[in-house]
């Protein structure tokens, strides 16, 4: 039964209005196309009766059977090669009982044209109309069509040209704006440089004048001291000559004159020798100073691009701020008239060029060099930088006296204290208030607070379910400590109670945790999700900020100051962040770190880390490339390779507070005390 459509059905064909008399006659070619398009609704569905029962596609080359069913010619022929019946009714059928169905073919072609008209572009429809037979077009109509097409083409070409010109013009405007901005920036930078050159030249001349005045004053003092002694001696001799008897006046006078000549020669030669010695010493000192100056200039040129970027960044940021003397800024040379940016950069340049190498001043070897249990996982200075402790897979905390290590020549030093533990240790943290208290985290997830003097545990926290990688005491509240573990939990502890104070659940393994040195309310958490999560412990529902940039797990986080945070990752990079402005500051590259924990340590100006090449790298916080590096002895590595030790790596590093001295340890259990040197 035929389906009746209501007035609201979208499938109802639209009623075509009568053609107004003032509209020109549409050529039959377009009229046929338009009529075919209007005759089929937009959402019409192909009738199932028009589908071939065998291939279920629109019938192509329709053939009718004697039983009244229609199929594609190729479909029914292929079927009759295997069977002699109708696929629809199973009546006996042969090739001789197949007849062309011309009417169905005609209907199918019209249906196909209607379907094509729904999706085809006007050009395709035009092409289809031209291919249809029975639609005659006169030469005049074709001329009109060609004129329309030529005009359309000309208009499209003009629009395309206008678009291209507009795109080119926009590009040139953007380029001009960019170059003008660059020129303005360069002019501004040149003005900064000119002002700074004048300031530096002025202070340099002041220094030269002060040096000259000092040299003249020293020369005058030296001349006065050298001339007073001969005059005093001659006066004494003259006085003695006057009181002598008159009988001996001639002899005494002759002797006196002879002695005076000899004394004058002696004094003159002595004075000249002193001047020569002083000049040779000054020349030697000047030569040494000149050599140091040349070496420092070479370091500047080697890192010129990074230093240039550092200077311009500081100068632009602090362009209009005159230098204000601050007692807390120990590294900045305070000079009147200096811009803050220039003074800040001068301190960077001074500290950066001050050192060029790491010198070994002491070495400690922990037991058997070729035993894997000697790997040092953590090394830390105590509150006063007098003692340092080591821990690792040996299940022992060893405490050494730094002065004894430096003063005793032996390679194997005995620890002043030694504490045995139940499990391998991953991290140590000294309490900065109570000198004898140290915290440890181990492979069983236990966090322990120890008294180094009594070798006894004061508190044991066993809430972590997996290996605890990191532990840290708060600097501002010595009773608080924080730990992170492979159980994806960060726990905050208090030494006054047994249970954890706070618990932060995260989605990835925790590799490192660190308190902000200025407040016990803020912690930084490095995770295996490649991010650093910065938390305010007063609201742990979500982090204050998540620092993204590392491509692999974040293995260490350390604070240089209350606002500067350094991080290390197994993507072989270090990164510096501003936790106040939530901004990345710099990326450091040079060392190799792809799978091991190689250590990270910081001070006010420098960042140091280990490398899987058995080297220690030192970076200045303002320069992305290493300042210097030190490779652990090649002889040690050769000996280890002969014993099957394989490749070794740096496993722990630690700066001494406000000092160029650093502790380093590697996977062989070798500890070296290094110091930055010129």
XYZ file of C-alpha atoms in Angstrom:
678
model
C 0.000 0.000 0.000
C 1.429 3.379 -0.966
C 2.514 5.547 1.924
C 0.719 8.891 2.199
C 2.830 11.867 3.256
C 1.477 14.583 5.485
C 2.016 18.287 4.959
C 4.801 18.455 7.538
C 6.832 15.559 6.145
C 10.153 16.900 4.814
C 10.016 14.331 2.066
C 7.067 16.061 0.385
C 8.248 17.574 -2.925
C 8.168 21.351 -3.099
C 5.504 22.930 -5.319
C 7.077 24.843 -8.181
C 5.475 28.307 -8.672
C 4.216 29.459 -12.028
C 6.848 31.103 -14.162
C 6.368 34.911 -14.345
C 5.973 36.331 -17.836
C 8.859 38.807 -17.449
C 11.488 36.103 -16.876
C 13.370 34.996 -19.942
C 12.936 31.518 -21.336
C 15.362 29.079 -19.731
C 17.232 26.995 -22.260
C 15.886 23.430 -22.484
C 19.253 22.089 -21.409
C 19.019 23.746 -17.956
C 15.282 23.216 -17.774
C 15.671 19.482 -18.054
C 18.352 19.446 -15.380
C 16.330 21.602 -13.028
C 13.206 19.506 -13.558
C 15.122 16.304 -12.856
C 16.558 17.803 -9.678
C 13.182 19.048 -8.470
C 11.421 15.782 -9.187
C 13.467 13.831 -6.635
C 13.348 14.847 -2.950
C 16.702 15.561 -1.300
C 16.443 12.676 1.155
C 14.845 10.171 -1.226
C 15.949 6.555 -0.700
C 16.432 4.178 -3.610
C 13.465 1.791 -3.891
C 14.386 -1.786 -2.988
C 12.501 -2.977 -6.104
C 15.220 -1.310 -8.173
C 17.933 -3.408 -6.560
C 19.259 -6.606 -8.046
C 18.285 -9.547 -5.742
C 21.711 -11.089 -6.332
C 24.220 -8.209 -5.841
C 21.819 -5.889 -3.934
C 22.970 -2.928 -6.048
C 20.982 -0.830 -8.532
C 20.273 -3.068 -11.499
C 22.664 -2.573 -14.377
C 21.679 -3.804 -17.859
C 18.293 -5.096 -16.624
C 17.099 -8.468 -17.981
C 13.658 -9.994 -17.295
C 13.047 -13.718 -16.705
C 10.097 -15.701 -17.936
C 8.821 -15.791 -14.374
C 8.753 -11.951 -14.187
C 11.861 -11.105 -12.115
C 14.552 -8.607 -13.128
C 18.319 -8.946 -12.548
C 21.600 -7.477 -13.674
C 22.609 -9.237 -16.876
C 26.008 -10.373 -15.553
C 24.525 -11.457 -12.210
C 21.854 -13.743 -13.693
C 24.207 -15.170 -16.357
C 26.775 -16.035 -13.662
C 24.030 -17.651 -11.556
C 22.716 -19.789 -14.431
C 26.195 -21.201 -15.003
C 25.908 -22.941 -11.654
C 22.164 -23.452 -11.290
C 19.162 -23.618 -13.606
C 16.567 -21.870 -11.504
C 15.358 -18.394 -10.654
C 17.105 -16.952 -7.563
C 13.785 -15.465 -6.424
C 11.166 -18.173 -6.985
C 13.344 -21.237 -7.828
C 11.408 -21.867 -11.067
C 13.300 -23.682 -13.795
C 15.213 -21.168 -15.897
C 17.672 -21.166 -18.794
C 19.530 -18.542 -20.789
C 16.926 -18.721 -23.533
C 14.265 -17.468 -21.086
C 16.031 -14.108 -20.438
C 14.779 -10.924 -22.182
C 16.054 -7.287 -22.085
C 13.969 -5.002 -19.864
C 14.221 -1.681 -21.764
C 11.620 0.142 -19.682
C 13.339 -0.682 -16.414
C 16.674 0.394 -17.872
C 15.203 3.762 -18.819
C 13.733 4.245 -15.347
C 17.000 3.250 -13.723
C 18.952 5.790 -15.785
C 16.541 8.513 -14.721
C 16.848 7.415 -11.110
C 20.643 7.457 -11.320
C 20.555 10.944 -12.814
C 18.332 12.156 -9.994
C 20.626 10.637 -7.379
C 23.626 12.239 -9.036
C 21.908 15.622 -9.182
C 21.597 15.643 -5.382
C 25.338 15.353 -4.760
C 26.902 16.561 -8.002
C 28.240 20.071 -8.425
C 26.649 22.426 -10.991
C 29.493 21.608 -13.387
C 28.787 17.901 -13.100
C 25.091 18.517 -13.654
C 25.907 20.621 -16.691
C 28.108 17.857 -18.082
C 25.383 15.269 -17.465
C 22.815 17.448 -19.229
C 25.068 17.815 -22.251
C 25.453 14.055 -22.454
C 21.739 13.447 -22.371
C 20.021 12.953 -25.708
C 16.847 14.694 -26.705
C 17.699 18.129 -25.371
C 18.516 20.315 -28.347
C 20.531 23.500 -27.967
C 20.759 26.198 -30.614
C 23.957 27.951 -31.675
C 22.659 31.235 -30.270
C 22.044 29.630 -26.910
C 25.530 28.139 -26.947
C 26.989 31.568 -27.790
C 25.120 33.056 -24.825
C 26.397 30.272 -22.600
C 29.964 30.762 -23.813
C 29.715 34.493 -23.172
C 28.436 33.849 -19.676
C 31.216 31.359 -19.023
C 33.878 33.732 -20.370
C 32.563 36.543 -18.185
C 32.453 34.197 -15.198
C 36.010 33.081 -15.881
C 37.240 36.687 -16.188
C 35.523 37.605 -12.920
C 36.958 34.588 -11.109
C 40.465 35.324 -12.410
C 40.168 38.927 -11.253
C 38.960 37.836 -7.800
C 41.793 35.315 -7.592
C 44.326 38.003 -8.528
C 42.890 40.361 -5.937
C 43.097 37.650 -3.277
C 46.702 36.888 -4.185
C 47.642 40.555 -4.094
C 45.916 40.983 -0.739
C 47.782 37.978 0.664
C 51.088 39.368 -0.626
C 50.298 42.805 0.781
C 49.401 41.347 4.175
C 52.654 39.388 4.207
C 54.689 42.485 3.368
C 52.929 44.517 6.049
C 53.606 41.803 8.631
C 57.215 41.547 7.514
C 57.678 45.320 7.705
C 56.137 45.406 11.180
C 58.372 42.566 12.316
C 61.502 44.221 10.936
C 60.538 47.591 12.398
C 60.058 45.911 15.770
C 63.420 44.188 15.381
C 65.042 47.464 14.383
C 63.482 49.214 17.368
C 64.696 46.442 19.625
C 68.197 46.574 18.131
C 68.286 50.359 18.493
C 67.132 50.042 22.075
C 69.776 47.368 22.730
C 72.444 49.556 21.151
C 71.394 52.431 23.386
C 71.658 50.149 26.425
C 75.102 49.007 25.310
C 76.228 52.604 24.716
C 75.060 53.690 28.163
C 76.707 50.696 29.804
C 79.984 51.248 27.948
C 80.044 54.829 29.208
C 79.303 53.678 32.767
C 81.965 50.965 32.685
C 84.550 53.285 31.088
C 83.897 55.902 33.751
C 84.381 53.431 36.588
C 87.423 51.938 34.878
C 89.045 55.368 34.699
C 88.206 55.898 38.359
C 89.935 52.616 39.141
C 93.001 53.615 37.097
C 93.262 56.955 38.870
C 92.886 55.294 42.258
C 95.553 52.752 41.323
C 97.947 55.459 40.167
C 97.421 57.453 43.353
C 98.022 54.323 45.394
C 101.201 53.506 43.426
C 102.594 57.040 43.856
C 101.834 56.962 47.555
C 103.581 53.597 47.953
C 106.618 54.874 45.979
C 106.855 57.971 48.116
C 106.650 55.922 51.284
C 109.339 53.583 49.946
C 111.638 56.456 48.992
C 111.215 58.117 52.397
C 112.097 54.944 54.245
C 115.171 54.332 52.067
C 116.589 57.866 52.345
C 116.197 58.351 56.090
C 118.646 55.624 57.093
C 121.739 56.965 55.233
C 121.212 60.482 56.552
C 120.864 59.286 60.112
C 124.034 57.192 59.859
C 126.031 60.053 58.314
C 124.823 62.416 61.018
C 126.016 60.014 63.688
C 129.364 59.719 61.982
C 129.739 63.476 61.603
C 128.929 63.960 65.271
C 131.502 61.391 66.203
C 134.018 63.132 63.943
C 133.421 66.495 65.600
C 134.036 65.243 69.143
C 137.174 63.375 68.097
C 140.631 64.889 68.854
C 142.152 67.408 66.461
C 145.221 65.207 66.006
C 143.159 62.578 64.241
C 140.933 64.927 62.228
C 142.603 64.306 58.865
C 142.768 60.567 59.291
C 139.267 60.361 60.590
C 138.018 62.615 57.835
C 139.742 60.531 55.178
C 138.445 57.335 56.707
C 135.018 58.816 57.050
C 134.931 59.874 53.389
C 136.137 56.460 52.254
C 133.571 54.683 54.415
C 130.858 57.031 53.228
C 131.657 56.213 49.595
C 131.605 52.477 50.327
C 128.374 52.771 52.307
C 126.808 54.829 49.517
C 127.747 52.201 46.947
C 126.420 49.422 49.158
C 123.207 51.260 49.866
C 122.771 52.135 46.200
C 123.336 48.561 45.068
C 121.004 47.296 47.807
C 118.357 49.805 46.853
C 118.665 48.883 43.177
C 118.450 45.178 43.967
C 115.342 45.807 46.036
C 113.820 47.776 43.172
C 114.728 44.965 40.757
C 113.196 42.331 43.025
C 110.070 44.379 43.455
C 109.836 44.970 39.721
C 110.386 41.305 38.907
C 107.700 40.342 41.453
C 105.326 42.899 39.983
C 106.079 41.638 36.469
C 105.425 38.053 37.546
C 102.186 39.034 39.211
C 101.163 41.083 36.175
C 101.985 38.132 33.925
C 99.830 35.803 36.031
C 97.008 38.330 36.072
C 97.309 38.718 32.316
C 97.151 34.947 31.851
C 94.040 34.711 33.999
C 92.471 37.577 32.088
C 93.133 35.881 28.756
C 91.665 32.609 30.056
C 88.534 34.370 31.294
C 88.131 36.173 27.966
C 88.329 32.815 26.178
C 85.495 31.521 28.363
C 83.441 34.569 27.459
C 83.944 34.036 23.721
C 83.222 30.306 24.029
C 79.782 31.064 25.518
C 79.247 34.428 23.837
C 75.757 33.721 22.475
C 74.402 32.570 25.819
C 76.028 35.489 27.624
C 74.641 37.920 25.049
C 71.142 36.550 25.556
C 71.575 36.782 29.328
C 72.773 40.410 29.144
C 69.980 41.556 26.830
C 67.317 39.763 28.824
C 68.407 41.350 32.093
C 68.954 44.764 30.522
C 65.521 44.823 28.866
C 63.691 43.632 31.945
C 65.395 46.118 34.265
C 65.914 48.939 31.774
C 64.625 51.862 33.828
C 65.653 50.765 37.298
C 68.752 52.473 38.744
C 70.945 50.241 40.844
C 69.934 50.095 44.509
C 72.454 48.645 46.924
C 71.198 45.559 48.694
C 73.106 43.924 51.494
C 71.714 40.497 50.641
C 73.169 40.594 47.138
C 76.706 39.524 47.947
C 77.851 38.766 44.411
C 76.898 42.103 42.839
C 79.560 44.833 42.734
C 77.703 47.971 43.801
C 78.637 51.090 41.796
C 76.838 54.368 41.556
C 75.199 54.977 38.185
C 75.021 51.293 37.241
C 71.707 50.009 35.939
C 70.270 47.062 37.858
C 70.435 44.860 34.767
C 74.087 45.733 34.141
C 75.039 45.119 37.760
C 73.170 41.807 37.739
C 74.851 40.725 34.509
C 78.280 41.736 35.855
C 77.767 39.386 38.782
C 76.799 36.605 36.343
C 79.843 37.289 34.171
C 82.157 37.381 37.186
C 80.935 34.109 38.663
C 80.718 32.394 35.277
C 84.291 33.232 34.252
C 85.721 32.748 37.732
C 86.065 28.974 37.371
C 87.097 26.748 34.496
C 87.708 23.317 35.996
C 87.009 20.947 38.868
C 89.998 19.929 40.973
C 90.082 16.811 43.153
C 91.148 17.638 46.717
C 90.274 14.326 48.409
C 88.996 10.856 47.614
C 87.243 8.135 49.596
C 86.747 4.559 48.449
C 84.036 2.549 50.120
C 85.230 -1.054 50.362
C 85.538 -3.280 47.288
C 85.572 -1.206 44.111
C 84.094 -3.983 41.997
C 81.138 -4.901 44.204
C 77.746 -3.629 43.060
C 76.651 -3.107 46.664
C 78.896 -0.047 46.811
C 76.570 2.173 44.752
C 75.996 5.428 46.632
C 72.383 6.559 46.158
C 72.565 9.686 48.310
C 75.231 11.933 49.814
C 74.406 14.921 52.044
C 76.134 17.522 54.236
C 74.898 18.094 57.786
C 73.656 21.409 59.200
C 77.124 22.891 59.737
C 78.831 21.316 56.694
C 81.232 19.534 59.030
C 79.954 15.987 58.499
C 78.575 14.260 55.443
C 76.580 11.041 55.222
C 76.338 8.456 52.459
C 73.748 5.767 51.838
C 72.941 3.259 49.125
C 72.420 -0.379 48.372
C 74.965 -1.429 51.029
C 72.228 -1.058 53.718
C 74.431 1.296 55.746
C 74.472 4.969 56.580
C 78.097 6.071 56.834
C 78.995 9.428 58.375
C 82.378 11.018 57.613
C 84.167 14.044 59.049
C 85.026 16.358 56.137
C 88.149 17.805 57.816
C 89.540 14.319 58.422
C 88.886 13.331 54.811
C 90.666 16.448 53.561
C 93.642 16.195 55.898
C 94.328 12.460 55.909
C 96.105 11.118 52.814
C 94.624 7.614 52.854
C 92.127 6.670 50.126
C 90.116 4.411 52.438
C 88.750 6.515 55.275
C 86.889 5.145 58.238
C 83.502 6.723 58.979
C 83.069 8.404 62.341
C 79.619 6.814 62.627
C 77.956 3.892 60.860
C 74.311 2.776 61.056
C 73.039 -0.551 59.709
C 69.577 -0.669 58.111
C 67.198 -3.448 57.131
C 66.845 -2.494 53.488
C 68.625 -0.711 50.673
C 68.472 3.061 51.014
C 67.380 5.504 48.334
C 67.652 8.954 49.947
C 68.975 10.894 52.968
C 68.009 14.261 54.458
C 69.740 15.975 57.377
C 67.662 17.999 59.801
C 68.790 21.649 59.570
C 67.859 22.355 63.209
C 68.880 19.264 65.147
C 72.416 18.466 64.038
C 72.362 14.747 64.877
C 69.030 13.915 63.221
C 68.905 12.434 59.737
C 66.009 10.887 57.790
C 66.230 8.017 55.311
C 63.888 6.334 52.820
C 64.351 2.756 51.692
C 63.317 0.162 49.116
C 60.628 -1.280 51.401
C 58.830 2.057 51.645
C 59.931 2.781 55.237
C 60.831 6.338 56.234
C 63.085 6.463 59.315
C 64.414 9.308 61.460
C 67.783 8.460 63.052
C 69.943 9.876 65.820
C 73.465 9.682 64.392
C 75.189 9.814 67.794
C 73.221 6.970 69.375
C 72.744 5.100 66.059
C 69.121 4.514 67.056
C 65.937 5.150 65.109
C 63.747 7.843 66.639
C 60.690 7.316 64.404
C 59.705 4.773 61.755
C 56.891 5.438 59.284
C 55.613 2.403 57.384
C 52.551 3.646 55.508
C 54.069 3.549 52.028
C 53.183 0.349 50.175
C 56.105 0.377 47.753
C 59.661 1.671 47.483
C 60.098 5.220 48.801
C 62.399 7.198 46.513
C 62.733 10.505 48.331
C 62.528 12.158 51.747
C 63.133 15.759 52.815
C 63.130 17.717 56.094
C 61.546 21.168 56.132
C 64.049 23.979 56.735
C 61.518 26.272 58.422
C 59.765 23.642 60.569
C 62.300 20.980 61.631
C 59.568 18.653 62.932
C 58.053 18.216 59.446
C 59.260 15.967 56.637
C 57.804 14.750 53.357
C 58.300 11.560 51.333
C 57.329 10.164 47.927
C 56.960 6.570 46.775
C 56.263 4.200 43.910
C 52.762 3.763 45.394
C 51.914 7.144 43.778
C 51.525 8.802 47.176
C 53.141 11.816 48.788
C 53.031 11.732 52.582
C 53.763 14.497 55.047
C 55.030 13.409 58.469
C 55.585 15.034 61.842
C 58.260 13.771 64.220
C 55.814 14.293 67.090
C 53.297 11.694 65.893
C 53.409 8.241 64.359
C 50.809 8.559 61.599
C 51.136 10.735 58.514
C 49.769 14.262 58.724
C 48.756 14.582 55.055
C 48.403 12.215 52.130
C 48.371 13.238 48.446
C 47.265 10.600 45.941
C 48.704 11.044 42.459
C 48.347 9.131 39.214
C 52.010 8.235 38.630
C 55.033 7.037 40.590
C 56.720 9.690 42.746
C 60.448 10.061 42.081
C 61.336 13.080 44.240
C 59.923 15.568 46.757
C 61.331 18.816 48.147
C 60.203 21.505 50.586
C 60.438 25.139 49.558
C 63.285 26.557 51.718
C 61.221 29.622 52.597
C 58.051 27.911 53.810
C 56.885 24.529 55.066
C 53.573 25.074 53.251
C 54.933 24.460 49.769
C 56.436 21.326 48.233
C 57.579 20.355 44.750
C 56.909 16.811 43.537
C 58.675 15.199 40.570
C 56.750 12.359 38.972
C 57.032 9.625 36.374
C 54.329 11.464 34.379
C 57.092 13.868 33.189
C 55.659 16.773 35.229
C 56.526 18.728 38.388
C 53.547 19.313 40.677
C 53.837 22.325 42.991
C 51.519 22.035 46.018
C 50.303 24.300 48.779
C 49.841 21.860 51.675
C 47.007 23.988 53.020
C 44.939 22.932 50.016
C 45.981 19.609 48.497
C 42.873 19.083 46.357
C 44.865 20.275 43.337
C 48.400 21.586 42.753
C 49.088 25.306 42.551
C 50.789 24.684 39.242
C 52.007 21.819 37.074
C 55.285 22.506 35.279
C 55.490 20.708 31.933
C 58.453 20.397 29.592
C 60.392 17.263 30.439
C 59.924 14.344 28.062
C 60.638 11.602 30.608
C 60.351 10.979 34.340
C 61.457 13.803 36.647
C 64.123 12.240 38.892
C 65.122 15.220 41.114
C 63.825 18.625 42.195
C 65.934 21.162 44.152
C 65.331 24.786 45.189
C 68.016 27.402 44.482
C 65.920 29.998 46.313
C 62.326 30.531 47.383
C 61.345 31.282 43.770
C 63.806 29.220 41.689
C 63.378 25.466 41.251
C 65.714 23.157 39.340
C 64.649 19.757 38.037
C 66.428 16.796 36.463
C 64.983 14.165 34.169
C 66.017 11.026 32.325
C 65.558 12.994 29.089
C 69.180 14.216 29.620
C 68.144 17.764 30.530
C 67.967 20.007 33.569
C 65.352 22.761 33.740
C 65.014 25.902 35.819
C 61.559 27.191 36.814
C 60.130 30.284 38.474
C 57.591 28.987 41.017
C 56.356 32.481 41.779
C 55.456 33.433 38.212
C 54.944 29.795 37.112
C 57.332 30.194 34.186
C 60.114 28.087 32.637
C 63.405 29.975 32.760
C 66.058 27.826 31.143
C 66.972 24.360 29.861
C 70.440 22.899 30.461
C 71.978 20.291 28.143
C 75.363 18.584 27.980
C 75.267 15.564 30.273
C 73.829 12.116 29.520
C 71.000 10.663 31.615
C 68.547 8.182 30.122
C 67.878 5.517 32.747
C 69.717 6.034 36.074
C 69.398 8.417 39.006
C 72.583 10.494 38.614
C 72.092 13.125 41.320
C 71.313 16.843 41.382
C 72.609 19.616 43.654
C 72.294 23.406 43.624
C 73.601 26.532 45.314
C 72.932 30.222 44.706
C 74.669 30.380 41.329
C 75.529 26.866 40.183
C 73.706 23.642 39.360
C 75.603 20.333 39.275
C 74.546 16.848 38.234
C 76.024 13.504 37.317
C 76.142 11.773 33.983
C 75.959 8.189 32.777
C 79.383 8.780 31.209
C 80.892 8.745 34.748
C 81.318 12.532 34.663
C 80.176 15.409 36.869
C 78.776 18.479 35.083
C 78.508 22.004 36.489
C 76.179 24.642 35.002
C 75.761 28.309 35.829
C 72.075 29.006 36.362
C 72.084 31.746 33.689
C 73.891 29.732 30.968
C 72.435 26.666 29.282
C 75.766 24.993 28.479
C 78.148 23.456 31.044
C 80.756 25.651 32.736
C 83.007 22.661 33.336
C 82.943 18.925 33.964
C 85.122 16.286 35.579
C 85.518 12.665 34.572
C 86.189 10.061 37.231
C 89.594 8.399 36.743
C 90.098 6.383 33.581
C 92.294 3.907 35.459
C 89.401 3.074 37.789
C 87.161 2.377 34.817
C 89.763 0.156 33.122
C 90.197 -1.855 36.318
C 86.445 -2.174 36.712
C 86.017 -3.296 33.100
C 88.634 -6.003 33.590
C 86.624 -7.293 36.546
C 83.386 -7.254 34.521
C 82.102 -4.091 36.155
C 80.822 -2.630 32.848
C 79.964 1.046 32.452
C 79.646 3.220 35.556
C 77.849 6.456 36.247
C 77.728 9.280 38.772
C 75.064 8.408 41.344
C 75.049 11.306 43.846
C 76.288 14.900 44.148
C 76.088 17.567 46.879
C 77.363 21.170 47.162
C 78.779 22.489 50.396
C 76.746 25.550 51.421
C 78.041 28.857 49.975
C 81.212 27.167 48.805
C 82.788 25.965 45.539
C 83.353 22.575 47.191
C 81.252 19.612 46.116
C 80.892 15.941 47.090
C 80.435 13.431 44.271
C 79.962 9.668 44.285
C 79.640 7.089 41.558
C 78.285 3.585 41.093
C 81.645 2.039 42.090
C 81.419 3.527 45.561
C 84.147 6.105 44.908
C 83.597 9.470 46.587
C 85.531 12.543 45.458
C 85.701 15.966 47.034
C 85.899 18.446 44.166
C 86.435 22.189 44.193
C 85.891 24.712 41.421
C 89.189 26.247 40.320
C 90.306 28.919 37.852
